[in-house]
CSV table of C-alpha atoms in Angstrom, one decimal:
chain,number,residue,atom,x,y,z
A,1,UNK,CA,0.0,0.0,0.0
A,2,UNK,CA,3.0,2.2,0.8
A,3,UNK,CA,4.1,1.9,-3.0
A,4,UNK,CA,0.5,2.8,-4.0
A,5,UNK,CA,0.3,5.9,-2.1
A,6,UNK,CA,3.9,7.1,-3.3
A,7,UNK,CA,2.7,6.7,-6.8
A,8,UNK,CA,-0.5,8.9,-6.0
A,9,UNK,CA,-3.2,6.2,-5.4
A,10,UNK,CA,-5.2,6.4,-2.4
A,11,UNK,CA,-4.1,4.1,0.4
A,12,UNK,CA,-7.8,3.0,0.8
A,13,UNK,CA,-8.0,1.5,-2.7
A,14,UNK,CA,-7.4,-2.3,-2.3
A,15,UNK,CA,-5.5,-4.1,-5.2
A,16,UNK,CA,-8.1,-6.6,-5.9
A,17,UNK,CA,-10.7,-3.7,-6.6
A,18,UNK,CA,-8.3,-2.4,-9.1
A,19,UNK,CA,-8.0,-5.7,-10.7
A,20,UNK,CA,-11.8,-6.2,-11.0
A,21,UNK,CA,-11.7,-2.7,-12.9
A,22,UNK,CA,-9.4,-4.5,-15.5
A,23,UNK,CA,-6.4,-2.3,-14.4
A,24,UNK,CA,-4.0,-4.8,-13.1
A,25,UNK,CA,-1.8,-4.3,-15.9
A,26,UNK,CA,-2.0,-0.5,-15.9
A,27,UNK,CA,-1.3,-0.5,-12.2
A,28,UNK,CA,2.0,-2.8,-12.5
A,29,UNK,CA,3.3,-0.5,-15.0
A,30,UNK,CA,2.7,2.6,-13.0
A,31,UNK,CA,4.3,0.9,-10.0
A,32,UNK,CA,7.4,-0.1,-11.9
A,33,UNK,CA,7.8,3.5,-13.3
A,34,UNK,CA,7.5,4.7,-9.7
A,35,UNK,CA,10.2,2.4,-8.5
A,36,UNK,CA,12.5,3.3,-11.3
A,37,UNK,CA,12.1,7.1,-10.7
A,38,UNK,CA,15.4,8.8,-9.6
A,39,UNK,CA,15.7,9.4,-5.9
A,40,UNK,CA,17.5,12.8,-6.5
A,41,UNK,CA,20.9,13.7,-6.2
A,42,UNK,CA,23.1,12.0,-3.5
A,43,UNK,CA,26.4,13.4,-1.8
A,44,UNK,CA,28.4,10.2,-1.1
A,45,UNK,CA,30.9,10.9,1.9
A,46,UNK,CA,33.9,8.8,2.8
A,47,UNK,CA,34.3,8.9,6.7
A,48,UNK,CA,35.8,7.2,9.7
A,49,UNK,CA,33.2,5.8,11.8
A,50,UNK,CA,35.0,6.4,15.1
A,51,UNK,CA,37.3,9.4,14.9
A,52,UNK,CA,35.9,12.2,17.1
A,53,UNK,CA,36.2,15.2,17.0
A,54,UNK,CA,36.0,14.8,13.3
A,55,UNK,CA,33.7,12.1,12.4
A,56,UNK,CA,31.8,9.1,13.9
A,57,UNK,CA,28.9,6.8,12.8
A,58,UNK,CA,26.4,8.7,15.1
A,59,UNK,CA,27.1,12.0,13.2
A,60,UNK,CA,28.7,13.8,16.2
A,61,UNK,CA,31.8,15.1,14.6
A,62,UNK,CA,32.3,18.5,13.2
A,63,UNK,CA,33.1,17.0,9.6
A,64,UNK,CA,29.7,15.1,9.9
A,65,UNK,CA,28.0,18.6,10.4
A,66,UNK,CA,30.0,20.1,7.4
A,67,UNK,CA,28.9,17.2,5.2
A,68,UNK,CA,25.3,17.9,6.1
A,69,UNK,CA,25.6,21.5,5.5
A,70,UNK,CA,27.1,20.8,2.0
A,71,UNK,CA,24.5,18.1,1.2
A,72,UNK,CA,21.8,20.6,2.2
A,73,UNK,CA,23.1,23.4,-0.1
A,74,UNK,CA,23.3,20.8,-2.9
A,75,UNK,CA,19.8,19.7,-2.4
A,76,UNK,CA,21.1,16.2,-2.0
A,77,UNK,CA,20.8,13.3,0.3
A,78,UNK,CA,23.7,12.4,2.4
A,79,UNK,CA,25.2,9.0,2.3
A,80,UNK,CA,28.3,7.7,3.9
A,81,UNK,CA,31.0,4.9,3.2
A,82,UNK,CA,32.5,4.0,6.6
A,83,UNK,CA,36.2,3.2,6.7
A,84,UNK,CA,38.9,3.7,9.3
A,85,UNK,CA,41.4,6.4,8.2
A,86,UNK,CA,44.3,4.3,8.1
A,87,UNK,CA,46.6,3.4,5.4
A,88,UNK,CA,44.8,2.7,2.2
A,89,UNK,CA,41.5,4.8,3.2
A,90,UNK,CA,41.6,6.7,-0.2
A,91,UNK,CA,42.3,3.7,-2.2
A,92,UNK,CA,39.6,1.8,-0.6
A,93,UNK,CA,36.8,4.4,-0.7
A,94,UNK,CA,37.2,7.5,-2.9
A,95,UNK,CA,39.3,5.7,-5.6
A,96,UNK,CA,37.4,2.5,-5.4
A,97,UNK,CA,34.3,4.6,-6.3
A,98,UNK,CA,32.5,3.6,-3.1
A,99,UNK,CA,32.0,7.5,-2.4
A,100,UNK,CA,32.8,10.9,-3.9
A,101,UNK,CA,34.0,13.2,-1.1
A,102,UNK,CA,36.5,13.3,1.7
A,103,UNK,CA,35.6,16.0,4.0
A,104,UNK,CA,38.9,16.8,5.6
A,105,UNK,CA,42.3,16.6,3.8
A,106,UNK,CA,45.2,18.7,3.6
A,107,UNK,CA,45.0,21.2,0.7
A,108,UNK,CA,48.3,19.8,-0.8
A,109,UNK,CA,47.2,16.0,-0.4
A,110,UNK,CA,48.5,14.4,-3.6
A,111,UNK,CA,45.9,11.6,-3.9
A,112,UNK,CA,42.9,13.8,-4.3
A,113,UNK,CA,41.7,16.8,-6.1
A,114,UNK,CA,41.1,19.3,-3.3
A,115,UNK,CA,38.7,22.2,-2.9
A,116,UNK,CA,39.5,25.6,-1.6
A,117,UNK,CA,40.6,25.4,1.9
A,118,UNK,CA,37.8,26.1,4.6
A,119,UNK,CA,40.0,26.1,7.7
A,120,UNK,CA,43.7,26.3,8.8
A,121,UNK,CA,45.1,24.7,12.0
A,122,UNK,CA,48.3,23.7,13.6
A,123,UNK,CA,50.2,21.0,15.5
A,124,UNK,CA,50.1,22.2,19.4
A,125,UNK,CA,52.0,21.4,22.4
A,126,UNK,CA,49.7,20.3,25.2
A,127,UNK,CA,51.0,20.6,28.8
A,128,UNK,CA,49.1,20.7,32.1
A,129,UNK,CA,48.6,24.3,33.4
A,130,UNK,CA,50.8,23.6,36.5
A,131,UNK,CA,53.6,22.1,34.0
A,132,UNK,CA,56.2,23.6,31.8
A,133,UNK,CA,55.2,26.1,29.2
A,134,UNK,CA,56.5,25.0,26.0
A,135,UNK,CA,56.3,27.2,23.0
A,136,UNK,CA,59.2,26.0,20.5
A,137,UNK,CA,60.5,22.8,19.2
A,138,UNK,CA,64.0,24.4,20.1
A,139,UNK,CA,63.3,24.7,23.8
A,140,UNK,CA,66.3,23.0,25.5
A,141,UNK,CA,63.9,21.6,28.1
A,142,UNK,CA,62.5,19.2,25.5
A,143,UNK,CA,65.6,17.2,25.9
A,144,UNK,CA,64.8,16.1,29.4
A,145,UNK,CA,60.9,16.2,29.3
A,146,UNK,CA,58.9,12.9,28.5
A,147,UNK,CA,57.2,14.0,25.2
A,148,UNK,CA,54.1,12.1,24.0
A,149,UNK,CA,54.0,11.7,20.3
A,150,UNK,CA,51.7,9.8,17.9
A,151,UNK,CA,53.3,7.4,15.5
A,152,UNK,CA,52.0,5.3,12.5
A,153,UNK,CA,53.2,1.6,12.7
A,154,UNK,CA,56.8,1.2,13.6
A,155,UNK,CA,58.0,4.2,11.6
A,156,UNK,CA,58.6,6.8,14.0
A,157,UNK,CA,59.5,9.3,11.3
A,158,UNK,CA,56.2,9.1,9.6
A,159,UNK,CA,54.7,12.0,11.7
A,160,UNK,CA,55.9,15.7,11.7
A,161,UNK,CA,56.7,16.1,15.5
A,162,UNK,CA,58.6,12.9,15.5
A,163,UNK,CA,60.7,13.8,12.5
A,164,UNK,CA,61.3,17.4,13.9
A,165,UNK,CA,62.4,16.1,17.3
A,166,UNK,CA,64.6,13.2,16.1
A,167,UNK,CA,66.6,15.5,13.6
A,168,UNK,CA,67.4,17.6,16.9
A,169,UNK,CA,68.7,14.4,18.6
A,170,UNK,CA,65.6,14.0,20.9
A,171,UNK,CA,64.9,10.4,20.9
A,172,UNK,CA,65.1,8.6,24.3
A,173,UNK,CA,62.5,10.9,25.9
A,174,UNK,CA,59.8,10.1,23.2
A,175,UNK,CA,56.8,8.4,24.5
A,176,UNK,CA,54.7,6.6,21.3
A,177,UNK,CA,51.2,6.4,21.1
A,178,UNK,CA,49.7,5.0,17.8
A,179,UNK,CA,47.6,7.2,15.8
A,180,UNK,CA,44.8,4.5,15.6
A,181,UNK,CA,45.1,3.6,19.2
A,182,UNK,CA,42.4,1.2,20.4
A,183,UNK,CA,39.8,1.3,17.6
A,184,UNK,CA,37.4,-0.3,20.0
A,185,UNK,CA,37.4,2.9,22.2
A,186,UNK,CA,35.1,5.6,22.1
A,187,UNK,CA,38.1,8.1,21.1
A,188,UNK,CA,41.0,6.0,19.8
A,189,UNK,CA,43.3,8.8,19.5
A,190,UNK,CA,42.8,10.5,22.9
A,191,UNK,CA,45.4,8.6,24.9
A,192,UNK,CA,48.2,10.9,24.0
A,193,UNK,CA,46.4,13.9,25.5
A,194,UNK,CA,45.0,11.9,28.4
A,195,UNK,CA,48.7,11.0,29.1
A,196,UNK,CA,49.3,14.6,29.8
A,197,UNK,CA,46.3,15.1,32.1
A,198,UNK,CA,47.3,11.8,33.8
A,199,UNK,CA,51.1,12.9,34.3
A,200,UNK,CA,52.4,10.1,32.3
A,201,UNK,CA,54.0,12.6,30.0
A,202,UNK,CA,55.2,16.1,30.5
A,203,UNK,CA,54.0,17.4,27.1
A,204,UNK,CA,52.4,16.2,24.0
A,205,UNK,CA,52.5,17.5,20.4
A,206,UNK,CA,49.1,16.9,18.8
A,207,UNK,CA,47.1,17.9,15.8
A,208,UNK,CA,45.2,21.2,17.0
A,209,UNK,CA,41.5,20.1,16.6
A,210,UNK,CA,42.1,16.7,18.4
A,211,UNK,CA,44.1,18.4,21.2
A,212,UNK,CA,41.6,21.0,21.8
A,213,UNK,CA,38.6,18.8,21.7
A,214,UNK,CA,40.1,16.1,24.0
A,215,UNK,CA,41.7,18.6,26.5
A,216,UNK,CA,38.3,20.0,27.3
A,217,UNK,CA,37.0,16.5,28.6
A,218,UNK,CA,39.9,16.1,31.1
A,219,UNK,CA,39.5,16.6,34.9
A,220,UNK,CA,42.7,18.9,35.1
A,221,UNK,CA,43.3,22.0,33.1
A,222,UNK,CA,45.5,21.7,30.1
A,223,UNK,CA,47.4,24.4,28.1
A,224,UNK,CA,47.3,24.4,24.4
A,225,UNK,CA,50.2,26.4,22.6
A,226,UNK,CA,50.7,26.5,18.9
A,227,UNK,CA,54.0,24.7,17.7
A,228,UNK,CA,57.0,27.0,16.6
A,229,UNK,CA,58.4,27.3,14.0
A,230,UNK,CA,55.3,26.8,11.9
A,231,UNK,CA,57.6,25.5,9.2
A,232,UNK,CA,60.9,23.6,10.3
A,233,UNK,CA,63.8,23.6,8.2
A,234,UNK,CA,64.4,22.7,5.4
A,235,UNK,CA,60.7,22.3,4.8
A,236,UNK,CA,58.5,20.5,7.5
A,237,UNK,CA,55.1,22.2,7.9
A,238,UNK,CA,53.3,22.2,11.1
A,239,UNK,CA,50.3,24.4,9.9
A,240,UNK,CA,48.1,23.0,7.2
A,241,UNK,CA,45.1,24.2,5.2
A,242,UNK,CA,42.3,21.9,5.2
A,243,UNK,CA,40.1,21.1,2.3
A,244,UNK,CA,37.7,18.6,1.0
A,245,UNK,CA,38.9,16.1,-1.5
A,246,UNK,CA,37.3,14.4,-4.5
A,247,UNK,CA,38.7,12.0,-7.1
A,248,UNK,CA,41.4,13.7,-9.1
A,249,UNK,CA,39.3,13.4,-12.5
A,250,UNK,CA,36.2,14.8,-10.7
A,251,UNK,CA,36.8,18.5,-11.4
A,252,UNK,CA,32.9,19.2,-11.8
A,253,UNK,CA,32.3,18.0,-8.4
A,254,UNK,CA,35.3,19.9,-6.9
A,255,UNK,CA,34.1,23.3,-8.6
A,256,UNK,CA,30.6,22.5,-7.4
């Protein structure tokens, strides 16, 4: 009956009555046409289902909210392809044709065609309010402090903070936390900031949005300080423009 109503037939008209009118063939043809009618445009977004403050399956992340705004402006229905943001994320989602947009990527990210940037953020030092005030990668106190850093796999040089510190000879005081963390936890990336609050490390170097969001949920006051220099020598940026990304051949969607 729901199919009949969607095609404009009153829900009170039983199918057998229509059949007695000799309209069974016409009815079936109309229903087939209704089922085949286009459902309207769809914005297919690739996202991590457990990656607050950016995105999660419940739609609580700020990237979820941005996707909703874009879909509304495009008069499109929002659909997600969920995939953990680990190695192979773009290959298994965007480039596999399962979705069309990644909401948050660096503007210079070579695997996608990026839109104009819509925000800029930086890595930050996270310390307790009653702890050391660190403002620069060249602060000599970093040689003796326990420093929480995020790492990918076993390659400690795969993140900007680790690379910058190891080139300065700061190695033995680094405390690694995996970027993916415990993916079964509510916030897999939170432990590096929680370690500062708990006193397990003296300072952490973390991507700004993650640090700011997680710091607000701790029982002690934490200090957030942008990393200096913004671009480490010879060329290692700690500040990034963030865009949305589409397939490299999809210039029409990028422009839209």
